[in-house]
Coordinates of C-alpha atoms in Angstrom, one line a residue:
Chain A
M1 CA -2.2 -0.1 -18.4
A2 CA 0.4 -2.5 -16.8
H3 CA -0.9 -5.3 -14.6
R4 CA -1.3 -4.1 -11.1
P5 CA -0.6 -7.4 -8.8
F6 CA -0.9 -5.7 -5.6
T7 CA -4.6 -5.1 -4.7
D8 CA -4.4 -2.7 -1.8
E9 CA -1.9 -0.1 -0.6
K10 CA -0.8 -1.9 2.6
S11 CA 0.3 -5.0 0.5
L12 CA 1.9 -2.8 -2.0
W13 CA 4.1 -0.9 0.5
H14 CA 4.7 -4.1 2.3
A15 CA 6.1 -5.8 -0.6
F16 CA 7.9 -2.5 -1.6
Q17 CA 9.7 -2.5 2.0
L18 CA 11.0 -6.0 1.3
G19 CA 12.5 -5.0 -1.8
S20 CA 9.9 -6.2 -4.3
E21 CA 10.8 -4.6 -7.6
L22 CA 7.4 -5.5 -9.1
A23 CA 5.8 -3.5 -6.1
L24 CA 8.2 -0.5 -7.0
T25 CA 7.0 -0.6 -10.5
Q26 CA 3.4 -0.5 -9.5
L27 CA 4.0 2.2 -7.2
M28 CA 5.4 4.2 -10.1
D29 CA 2.6 3.2 -12.3
Q30 CA 0.2 4.3 -9.9
F31 CA 1.6 7.6 -8.5
I32 CA 3.4 9.1 -11.5
G33 CA 0.2 10.8 -12.6
P34 CA -0.6 12.5 -9.5
M35 CA 3.0 13.5 -8.8
T36 CA 3.3 14.9 -12.1
Y37 CA 0.3 17.0 -11.8
Y38 CA 1.3 18.3 -8.5
G39 CA 4.7 18.9 -9.8
R40 CA 3.4 21.0 -12.6
K41 CA 1.9 23.3 -10.1
L42 CA 5.3 23.9 -8.6
S43 CA 7.6 24.3 -11.7
H44 CA 6.9 24.9 -15.3
N45 CA 10.2 22.7 -16.0
D46 CA 8.8 19.5 -17.3
D47 CA 12.4 17.9 -17.2
L48 CA 13.1 19.0 -13.6
I49 CA 9.8 17.3 -12.7
Q50 CA 10.7 14.2 -14.3
D51 CA 14.1 14.1 -12.7
C52 CA 12.7 14.8 -9.3
I53 CA 10.2 12.2 -9.6
Q54 CA 12.7 9.6 -10.7
E55 CA 15.0 10.7 -7.8
T56 CA 12.1 10.4 -5.3
F57 CA 11.6 6.8 -6.4
I58 CA 15.4 5.9 -6.3
D59 CA 15.7 7.7 -2.8
I60 CA 12.7 5.5 -1.3
W61 CA 14.0 2.4 -2.7
Q62 CA 17.4 3.0 -1.3
Y63 CA 16.2 3.6 2.3
R64 CA 13.0 1.4 2.1
A65 CA 14.0 -0.8 5.0
N66 CA 14.4 2.2 7.2
L67 CA 11.3 4.1 6.1
R68 CA 8.6 4.6 8.5
V69 CA 5.2 3.1 8.5
V70 CA 3.4 5.0 5.9
Q71 CA -0.5 5.0 6.2
E72 CA -1.3 6.7 3.1
I73 CA 1.2 6.6 0.1
R74 CA -0.1 9.5 -1.9
P75 CA 0.7 12.4 0.6
Y76 CA 4.0 10.6 1.4
L77 CA 5.2 10.7 -2.2
L78 CA 3.9 14.1 -2.7
T79 CA 6.0 15.5 0.4
C80 CA 9.0 13.8 -1.0
L81 CA 8.4 15.3 -4.3
R82 CA 7.7 18.7 -3.0
R83 CA 10.9 18.6 -1.0
K84 CA 12.9 17.5 -4.3
I85 CA 11.5 20.1 -6.5
G86 CA 12.2 22.8 -3.9
Q87 CA 15.7 21.8 -3.5
A88 CA 16.1 21.6 -7.3
I89 CA 14.7 25.0 -7.8
L90 CA 17.1 26.5 -5.0
K91 CA 20.0 25.1 -7.0
E92 CA 19.1 26.7 -10.0
K93 CA 18.4 30.3 -8.7
F94 CA 18.5 32.4 -5.7
L95 CA 15.1 33.1 -4.2
P96 CA 14.0 35.7 -1.5
L97 CA 13.7 34.0 1.8
E98 CA 9.9 34.0 1.8
E99 CA 9.6 32.2 -1.3
M100 CA 12.3 29.5 -0.8
D101 CA 9.6 27.1 0.2
A102 CA 9.1 24.9 -2.8
G103 CA 9.4 27.4 -5.6
A104 CA 8.0 30.5 -6.1
H105 CA 4.7 30.1 -7.5
F106 CA 1.8 27.7 -7.5
E107 CA -0.4 27.8 -10.5
L108 CA -3.7 26.4 -11.0
D109 CA -4.6 26.5 -14.7
F110 CA -8.2 26.5 -15.0
N111 CA -8.3 27.3 -18.7
V112 CA -11.4 26.3 -20.3
E113 CA -11.6 24.3 -23.5
Q114 CA -13.4 26.7 -26.1
S115 CA -15.3 24.0 -27.4
L116 CA -17.1 23.3 -24.1
V117 CA -18.4 27.0 -23.7
R118 CA -21.5 28.0 -25.5
D119 CA -21.6 31.6 -25.6
E120 CA -19.6 34.8 -24.7
E121 CA -21.6 35.4 -21.5
E122 CA -21.0 31.7 -20.3
A123 CA -17.3 32.2 -21.1
Q124 CA -17.1 35.4 -19.2
R125 CA -18.6 33.9 -16.0
I126 CA -16.4 31.0 -16.0
F127 CA -13.4 33.3 -16.8
E128 CA -14.5 35.4 -13.6
L129 CA -14.9 32.3 -11.6
N130 CA -11.1 31.2 -12.4
R131 CA -9.8 34.7 -11.7
Y132 CA -11.2 34.5 -8.1
I133 CA -9.5 31.1 -7.5
N134 CA -6.3 32.1 -9.3
G135 CA -6.4 35.5 -7.3
L136 CA -5.6 33.7 -4.0
S137 CA -2.2 33.7 -2.6
R138 CA 0.2 30.8 -3.6
K139 CA -0.3 28.7 -0.5
R140 CA -4.0 29.2 -0.4
K141 CA -4.1 27.8 -4.0
E142 CA -2.0 25.2 -2.9
I143 CA -4.0 23.9 0.0
I144 CA -7.1 24.2 -2.1
Y145 CA -5.4 22.1 -4.7
L146 CA -4.2 19.4 -2.1
K147 CA -7.6 19.3 -0.4
Y148 CA -9.8 19.1 -3.4
Y149 CA -7.9 17.9 -6.2
Q150 CA -5.7 15.4 -4.6
N151 CA -8.1 14.5 -1.8
L152 CA -5.9 14.8 1.0
S153 CA -7.0 15.3 4.7
N154 CA -6.0 18.2 6.6
Q155 CA -3.3 16.1 8.3
E156 CA -1.8 14.9 5.3
I157 CA -1.8 18.4 3.8
A158 CA 0.2 19.6 6.9
L159 CA 2.6 16.7 6.2
V160 CA 3.1 17.6 2.6
M161 CA 3.4 21.4 3.1
G162 CA 5.7 21.0 5.9
I163 CA 3.5 23.1 8.4
Q164 CA 1.6 22.3 11.5
Y165 CA -1.8 20.8 11.5
Q166 CA -3.5 23.7 13.0
T167 CA -1.7 26.0 10.6
A168 CA -3.0 23.9 7.8
S169 CA -6.8 24.0 9.2
N170 CA -6.4 27.7 9.6
L171 CA -4.8 28.2 6.2
L172 CA -7.8 26.3 4.6
H173 CA -10.3 28.2 6.5
E174 CA -8.8 31.4 5.2
A175 CA -8.7 30.3 1.7
L176 CA -12.3 29.3 1.6
N177 CA -13.1 32.4 3.5
S178 CA -11.7 34.7 1.0
L179 CA -13.2 32.8 -1.8
R180 CA -16.6 33.5 -0.1
E181 CA -16.0 37.1 -0.1
L182 CA -14.9 37.2 -3.6
I183 CA -17.6 34.9 -5.3
P184 CA -21.4 35.5 -5.1
S185 CA -22.7 33.2 -2.3
K186 CA -24.7 30.7 -4.4
S187 CA -21.9 29.9 -6.6
I188 CA -19.2 29.4 -4.1
L189 CA -21.6 27.0 -1.9
S190 CA -22.0 24.9 -5.1
L191 CA -18.3 25.0 -5.8
L192 CA -17.5 23.9 -2.5
F193 CA -20.1 21.2 -2.7
L194 CA -18.5 20.0 -6.0
W195 CA -15.2 20.0 -4.5
T196 CA -16.1 18.0 -1.6
T197 CA -18.3 15.3 -3.3
V198 CA -16.7 14.8 -6.8
L199 CA -13.3 13.4 -7.0
H200 CA -10.9 15.2 -9.6
Q201 CA -8.4 13.0 -11.1
Chain B
M1 CA -36.0 5.8 -13.1
K2 CA -34.6 9.2 -12.1
D3 CA -36.9 12.1 -11.6
Y4 CA -35.1 14.6 -13.7
N5 CA -37.9 17.3 -13.3
S6 CA -37.1 17.7 -9.6
Y7 CA -33.3 17.7 -10.0
Q8 CA -31.5 20.2 -8.0
L9 CA -28.3 22.0 -8.8
Q10 CA -26.3 19.6 -6.7
D11 CA -28.1 16.4 -8.3
Y12 CA -26.6 17.6 -11.7
L13 CA -23.2 18.2 -10.1
V14 CA -22.9 14.7 -8.8
D15 CA -24.3 13.0 -11.7
P16 CA -21.4 11.5 -13.4
D17 CA -23.7 11.0 -16.7
F18 CA -24.3 14.8 -16.6
Q19 CA -20.6 15.5 -15.9
H20 CA -19.4 13.3 -18.9
W21 CA -22.1 15.1 -21.0
V22 CA -20.9 18.6 -20.2
L23 CA -17.2 17.8 -20.6
V24 CA -17.8 15.8 -24.1
N25 CA -20.3 18.2 -25.9
G26 CA -22.9 19.6 -23.7
F27 CA -25.5 21.9 -25.3
S28 CA -23.6 21.9 -28.6
D29 CA -25.0 18.7 -29.4
P30 CA -28.8 18.9 -30.1
T31 CA -29.1 15.1 -30.5
S32 CA -28.2 14.2 -27.0
E33 CA -30.5 12.7 -24.5
W34 CA -29.7 15.7 -22.0
Y35 CA -30.3 18.3 -24.6
R36 CA -33.6 17.1 -25.4
R37 CA -34.7 16.5 -22.0
L38 CA -33.6 20.1 -21.1
E39 CA -35.0 21.9 -24.0
L40 CA -38.5 20.7 -22.8
N41 CA -38.1 22.3 -19.3
H42 CA -37.0 25.8 -19.1
T43 CA -36.6 25.8 -15.3
Q44 CA -34.5 22.5 -15.5
A45 CA -32.4 24.0 -18.4
Q46 CA -31.4 27.1 -16.3
I47 CA -30.3 24.9 -13.3
A48 CA -28.2 22.7 -15.7
K49 CA -26.6 25.6 -17.4
E50 CA -25.4 26.8 -13.8
A51 CA -24.2 23.3 -13.0
Q52 CA -22.4 23.2 -16.2
E53 CA -20.4 26.4 -15.6
L54 CA -19.5 25.2 -12.2
I55 CA -18.1 21.8 -13.7
I56 CA -16.3 23.5 -16.4
A57 CA -14.8 26.2 -14.2
S58 CA -13.7 23.9 -11.2
R59 CA -11.8 21.5 -13.6
I60 CA -8.3 22.0 -13.7
C61 CA -6.9 21.9 -17.3
E62 CA -4.2 19.1 -17.2
R63 CA -2.1 18.2 -20.2
P64 CA -2.4 14.6 -20.4
I65 CA 0.4 12.3 -19.3
S66 CA 1.6 10.1 -22.2
S67 CA 2.2 6.4 -21.4
E68 CA 5.8 6.9 -22.9
Y69 CA 6.4 9.6 -20.2
T70 CA 5.3 7.1 -17.4
Q71 CA 7.4 4.3 -19.0
S72 CA 10.5 6.3 -19.3
I73 CA 10.3 7.3 -15.7
I74 CA 9.8 3.6 -14.5
R75 CA 12.8 2.4 -17.0
N76 CA 15.2 5.1 -16.0
T77 CA 14.5 4.5 -12.2
L78 CA 14.6 0.7 -12.6
E79 CA 17.9 0.9 -14.6
T80 CA 19.5 3.2 -12.0
I81 CA 18.5 1.0 -9.0
R82 CA 19.6 -2.3 -10.7
S83 CA 23.0 -0.7 -11.5
Q84 CA 23.5 0.7 -8.0
E85 CA 22.5 -2.7 -6.5
N86 CA 25.5 -4.2 -8.6
Q87 CA 27.8 -1.6 -7.7
A88 CA 27.3 -1.7 -4.2
P89 CA 25.5 -4.7 -3.1
E90 CA 23.9 -3.8 0.3
R91 CA 25.4 -5.6 3.3
S92 CA 22.3 -7.1 4.5
R93 CA 19.5 -5.3 6.4
N94 CA 17.5 -8.5 7.1
W95 CA 19.2 -10.5 4.3
L96 CA 19.9 -14.2 4.8
L97 CA 23.2 -14.0 3.3
P98 CA 25.6 -11.2 2.7
F99 CA 26.8 -10.7 -0.8
S100 CA 30.2 -10.8 -1.4
V101 CA 31.5 -10.6 -5.0
A102 CA 35.0 -9.5 -6.3
A103 CA 35.1 -6.0 -7.5
S104 CA 36.3 -7.1 -11.1
V105 CA 33.3 -9.4 -11.4
A106 CA 31.1 -6.7 -10.3
V107 CA 32.5 -4.5 -13.0
L108 CA 32.2 -7.2 -15.7
I109 CA 28.4 -7.7 -14.6
I110 CA 27.5 -4.1 -14.6
G111 CA 28.8 -3.9 -18.1
T112 CA 26.7 -6.8 -19.4
W113 CA 23.8 -5.7 -17.2
F114 CA 23.4 -2.5 -19.1
I115 CA 23.6 -4.0 -22.5
Y116 CA 21.0 -6.5 -21.1
F117 CA 18.6 -4.3 -19.8
S118 CA 18.7 -1.6 -22.5
D119 CA 17.0 -4.1 -24.7
Q120 CA 14.3 -5.2 -22.3
N121 CA 11.0 -3.4 -22.2
L122 CA 10.6 -3.5 -18.4
Q123 CA 7.2 -2.7 -18.1
S124 CA 5.8 -5.4 -20.4
D125 CA 7.5 -8.3 -18.3
Q126 CA 5.4 -11.3 -19.7
F127 CA 3.5 -13.1 -17.1
T128 CA 2.2 -16.6 -17.3
T129 CA -0.8 -17.8 -15.2
I130 CA -1.2 -21.6 -14.7
K131 CA -4.0 -23.2 -12.6
N132 CA -3.9 -26.8 -11.6
T133 CA -7.6 -28.0 -12.3
E134 CA -6.7 -31.6 -11.7
T135 CA -9.3 -33.5 -9.8
T136 CA -7.1 -36.7 -9.6
G137 CA -4.9 -35.0 -7.0
A138 CA -1.7 -34.9 -9.4
Y139 CA 0.6 -32.1 -9.2
Q140 CA 1.2 -29.5 -11.9
P141 CA 5.0 -29.2 -12.6
I142 CA 6.2 -25.8 -13.5
A143 CA 9.7 -25.1 -14.9
L144 CA 10.7 -21.5 -14.2
S145 CA 13.1 -19.6 -16.3
D146 CA 15.8 -19.8 -13.6
G147 CA 15.8 -23.6 -13.3
S148 CA 13.7 -23.5 -10.3
T149 CA 10.8 -26.0 -10.2
V150 CA 7.2 -25.5 -8.8
L151 CA 4.8 -28.4 -8.1
L152 CA 1.5 -26.8 -8.2
Y153 CA -1.2 -28.4 -6.1
P154 CA -4.8 -29.0 -7.2
G155 CA -7.0 -26.0 -7.2
S156 CA -4.0 -23.6 -6.9
T157 CA -2.8 -20.8 -9.2
L158 CA 0.6 -19.5 -10.0
R159 CA 1.4 -16.3 -11.7
F160 CA 5.1 -15.9 -12.8
P161 CA 7.1 -14.1 -15.5
T162 CA 8.2 -16.0 -18.4
E163 CA 11.8 -14.4 -17.6
F164 CA 13.1 -13.0 -14.4
N165 CA 14.6 -9.7 -15.4
G166 CA 14.6 -7.8 -12.1
T167 CA 16.9 -7.8 -9.0
Q168 CA 14.6 -10.2 -7.5
R169 CA 12.8 -13.4 -8.7
E170 CA 8.9 -12.7 -7.9
V171 CA 6.1 -15.0 -8.2
F172 CA 2.5 -14.9 -7.2
L173 CA 0.7 -17.9 -5.5
E174 CA -3.1 -18.5 -4.6
G175 CA -3.3 -21.9 -3.1
K176 CA -0.7 -24.4 -2.3
A177 CA 2.8 -25.3 -4.0
F178 CA 6.0 -27.0 -3.4
F179 CA 9.0 -24.8 -4.5
E180 CA 12.5 -26.1 -5.3
I181 CA 14.5 -22.8 -5.8
A182 CA 17.5 -22.7 -7.9
K183 CA 20.4 -21.2 -5.6
N184 CA 21.2 -17.6 -6.7
A185 CA 22.4 -15.6 -3.7
R186 CA 22.3 -12.2 -5.6
R187 CA 18.6 -12.7 -6.7
P188 CA 16.2 -13.6 -3.9
F189 CA 13.1 -15.4 -4.7
L190 CA 9.9 -13.9 -3.4
V191 CA 6.6 -15.7 -3.1
H192 CA 3.7 -13.5 -2.8
S193 CA 0.4 -14.9 -1.3
Q194 CA -2.1 -12.3 -0.2
E195 CA -0.8 -10.6 3.0
M196 CA 2.4 -13.0 3.2
V197 CA 5.7 -12.7 1.6
T198 CA 8.0 -15.7 1.7
R199 CA 11.6 -14.9 0.9
V200 CA 14.2 -17.2 0.0
L201 CA 17.8 -17.2 -1.8
G202 CA 17.7 -21.1 -2.7
T203 CA 16.0 -24.0 -1.1
S204 CA 12.9 -26.1 -1.1
F205 CA 9.6 -25.3 0.8
L206 CA 6.0 -25.7 0.8
V207 CA 3.5 -22.7 0.8
D208 CA 0.0 -23.4 1.6
A209 CA -2.0 -20.2 1.2
F210 CA -5.7 -20.6 0.0
E211 CA -7.3 -17.1 0.1
D212 CA -10.4 -18.4 1.8
R213 CA -8.6 -20.1 4.6
D214 CA -8.1 -19.0 8.2
N215 CA -4.4 -20.1 8.2
F216 CA -1.5 -19.9 6.0
E217 CA 1.3 -22.4 6.3
V218 CA 5.1 -22.6 5.2
V219 CA 7.2 -25.7 5.8
V220 CA 10.8 -25.7 5.0
K221 CA 12.7 -28.8 3.7
S222 CA 16.2 -27.4 3.1
G223 CA 17.7 -24.0 3.1
K224 CA 16.5 -20.8 4.9
V225 CA 13.3 -19.1 4.4
S226 CA 12.2 -15.9 5.8
I227 CA 8.5 -15.0 5.9
S228 CA 7.0 -11.6 6.5
T229 CA 3.3 -10.3 6.7
K230 CA 1.7 -6.8 6.5
A231 CA 0.8 -7.0 10.0
A232 CA 4.4 -7.9 11.2
Y233 CA 5.5 -5.1 9.5
E234 CA 2.9 -2.7 10.9
K235 CA 3.9 -3.6 14.3
M236 CA 7.6 -3.0 13.3
A237 CA 8.4 -6.8 14.0
S238 CA 10.7 -8.2 11.7
E239 CA 10.2 -11.1 9.7
V240 CA 10.4 -14.9 11.0
A241 CA 13.2 -16.8 9.7
L242 CA 12.6 -20.6 9.2
E243 CA 15.0 -23.5 8.9
P244 CA 14.7 -27.0 7.6
N245 CA 12.1 -29.0 9.4
Q246 CA 10.3 -25.9 10.6
R247 CA 6.7 -24.9 10.2
L248 CA 5.2 -21.6 10.3
V249 CA 1.6 -21.1 10.7
L250 CA 0.1 -17.6 10.2
Q251 CA -3.3 -17.2 11.9
R252 CA -4.7 -14.6 9.4
K253 CA -7.4 -13.1 11.8
E254 CA -5.0 -12.4 14.5
Q255 CA -2.1 -11.8 12.1
M256 CA 0.2 -14.0 14.3
M257 CA 3.0 -16.1 13.4
V258 CA 3.6 -19.2 15.1
R259 CA 6.8 -21.5 14.5
S260 CA 7.0 -25.2 15.3
V261 CA 9.2 -28.1 14.5
I262 CA 7.8 -30.8 11.9
A263 CA 9.2 -34.2 11.8
T264 CA 10.6 -35.5 8.5
P265 CA 8.1 -38.4 8.1
Q266 CA 5.5 -35.8 8.4
I267 CA 6.9 -33.6 5.9
D268 CA 7.3 -36.3 3.5
K269 CA 3.5 -37.0 3.8
I270 CA 2.6 -33.5 2.6
S271 CA 5.3 -32.6 0.3
P272 CA 7.4 -34.5 -2.3
N273 CA 10.4 -36.2 -0.9
N274 CA 13.1 -34.3 -2.5
I275 CA 15.7 -34.2 0.1
Q276 CA 16.8 -37.7 0.8
P277 CA 19.9 -38.3 -1.5
L278 CA 19.1 -40.5 -4.6
I279 CA 22.1 -42.8 -5.6
F280 CA 21.7 -44.6 -8.8
T281 CA 24.2 -47.2 -9.9
D282 CA 23.8 -48.5 -13.4
T283 CA 20.1 -48.0 -13.1
T284 CA 17.9 -48.0 -15.9
I285 CA 16.4 -44.7 -17.1
D286 CA 12.9 -46.2 -16.7
N287 CA 13.7 -47.1 -13.1
I288 CA 15.2 -43.7 -12.3
L289 CA 12.0 -42.0 -13.7
T290 CA 9.8 -44.3 -11.7
T291 CA 11.6 -43.2 -8.7
L292 CA 11.4 -39.7 -9.4
S293 CA 7.7 -40.1 -10.3
G294 CA 7.1 -41.8 -6.7
R295 CA 9.1 -39.0 -4.8
Y296 CA 7.7 -36.0 -6.7
N297 CA 4.1 -37.2 -7.6
V298 CA 4.3 -36.4 -11.1
Q299 CA 3.9 -38.3 -14.2
F300 CA 6.5 -39.0 -16.9
S301 CA 6.3 -40.5 -20.3
V302 CA 8.9 -41.3 -22.8
E303 CA 8.4 -40.5 -26.5
G304 CA 10.1 -41.2 -29.7
S305 CA 12.4 -44.1 -28.8
S306 CA 12.4 -46.7 -25.9
L307 CA 14.9 -46.0 -23.1
A308 CA 14.7 -49.6 -21.8
D309 CA 18.4 -50.4 -22.5
C310 CA 19.7 -46.9 -21.1
S311 CA 21.2 -46.9 -17.6
L312 CA 22.8 -44.2 -15.6
T313 CA 25.0 -44.0 -12.6
T314 CA 24.4 -40.6 -10.7
T315 CA 23.6 -39.0 -7.3
F316 CA 21.1 -36.4 -6.8
G317 CA 20.7 -34.2 -3.8
D318 CA 18.4 -31.2 -3.2
E319 CA 18.6 -29.7 -6.7
P320 CA 15.2 -28.6 -8.3
L321 CA 13.4 -31.4 -10.3
F322 CA 14.1 -29.9 -13.6
E323 CA 17.8 -29.7 -12.8
K324 CA 17.9 -33.4 -12.3
L325 CA 16.0 -33.9 -15.4
K326 CA 18.4 -31.8 -17.3
I327 CA 21.4 -34.1 -15.9
I328 CA 19.5 -37.1 -16.9
C329 CA 18.7 -35.7 -20.4
Q330 CA 22.2 -34.7 -21.0
A331 CA 23.4 -38.0 -19.9
I332 CA 21.1 -40.1 -22.3
G333 CA 22.2 -38.0 -25.3
P334 CA 22.0 -34.7 -27.1
S335 CA 18.9 -35.2 -28.8
T336 CA 17.0 -36.0 -25.4
H337 CA 14.7 -33.1 -24.1
Y338 CA 12.2 -32.7 -21.5
K339 CA 8.9 -30.8 -21.9
I340 CA 5.7 -30.2 -20.0
E341 CA 2.3 -31.0 -21.6
G342 CA -0.6 -30.6 -19.4
N343 CA 0.3 -32.1 -16.1
K344 CA 2.7 -34.7 -17.6
I345 CA 6.6 -34.5 -18.3
I346 CA 7.5 -35.8 -21.6
I347 CA 11.0 -37.1 -22.4
S348 CA 11.5 -37.0 -26.0
T349 CA 14.4 -38.9 -27.3
K350 CA 16.0 -40.8 -30.0
G351 CA 17.6 -43.2 -27.5
C352 CA 21.0 -43.4 -25.7
N353 CA 23.9 -41.8 -27.3
N354 CA 21.9 -40.4 -30.1

């Protein structure tokens, strides 16, 4: 791990806007991980994701002095990346209109490592749980991912997905409701509890 | 001691030790603490199994990201922005001086720049940390790779790269230091101290920024300095520019910057007297060193051979201390060099014209 001289996000962003290359380097070191994980949900093409991340950083460096005040860095970078990947996918193929928004799919891979599962029965139950979650619509999966796996607020989710705050809140509500209908009550409550209390990185 | 016998499902879910156990081996390892504990308690084992399923099921399986992957993105990005800034130097947003370099020179520099940077491991920029632990009040002289001089005051710490590779020269200061920065309009010099960033192109100034103090201070002796704080940036106020004989006080609680004028005699009391030109006419090296020692509050010692019979005629302005020493050493002879040992500057020599 590289040395991270800036200890809080505000100092980091402040130094970055003043043109500190060390701040830029730390930004990349810190956020390439979450950006890549998010990128992989939007596209299977690793090279494309890498290019888009690079371009995101080059862009924000170029416009650094004119960038607005960023309260939280992570949702801001995810927003830029989502837009970049959307543009890149559009360039590559023609998509039907309703799917043009940041690529056609959103995939959460809950694949369970065999070594962790004790028996057939347990594997079956985990498989079911995964199937429920992956059975959600693309947008619902994305909002669950941003909420519980990138730990964004509803406001930030709205920003990243380019939708209204109210739309984001409704969408999240719908996503959780449909899970509630699908999954036996006890499990879903615990799952929600797990999502809201444990940070997944 | 946790009461594992009354553990509920949610207690298992948030227990980092349990999570770790589930993901590393879980029930497949009969020698583990959790296994033995649960084997004895059937009710708890049922709850733990449910918790295990949930933890496993809710984990997204991510292919790990290698450090090579991260490094290559960082390297590519830095290479691109560095070459862009050489191609089209930006015409000053808040910059103190606009760049103006002939196109032919720029092309030449881009060429060498690429070769230069392709060999650098950008991430592993080596940093050195020096702390002045002196109790006598002596300054710790530090020579930076670009020829700049830093005099570190007692109780202060400076962290700096052994080589400046980027488009900026950046150092981190905790405490108080006097800077004489070698002029380089293309590569601004940034001093980071907590929430304050002091930016210059080439100048001398004092930064007083001890972490635990209520106020930070910057005093400018020569050149121009701009200071910016996080708070100023949040209020969208631009940075404050300082000229020689100006002092800036940052009131940290209020994040307010107050600029005032400070008279030369007062500056000389709190910082080295490096501005007043030094004119030496056939002056012995020993006398020159004594004068510099008085002005900068640093100690010199001569090693190898006596310089009592050597004298020099020269004039110094506001160049950094180590630039002055370079000139003196070159004038004495090719075998004369300076080095820093502890807080002393050693001139090692074989005598004049040797």
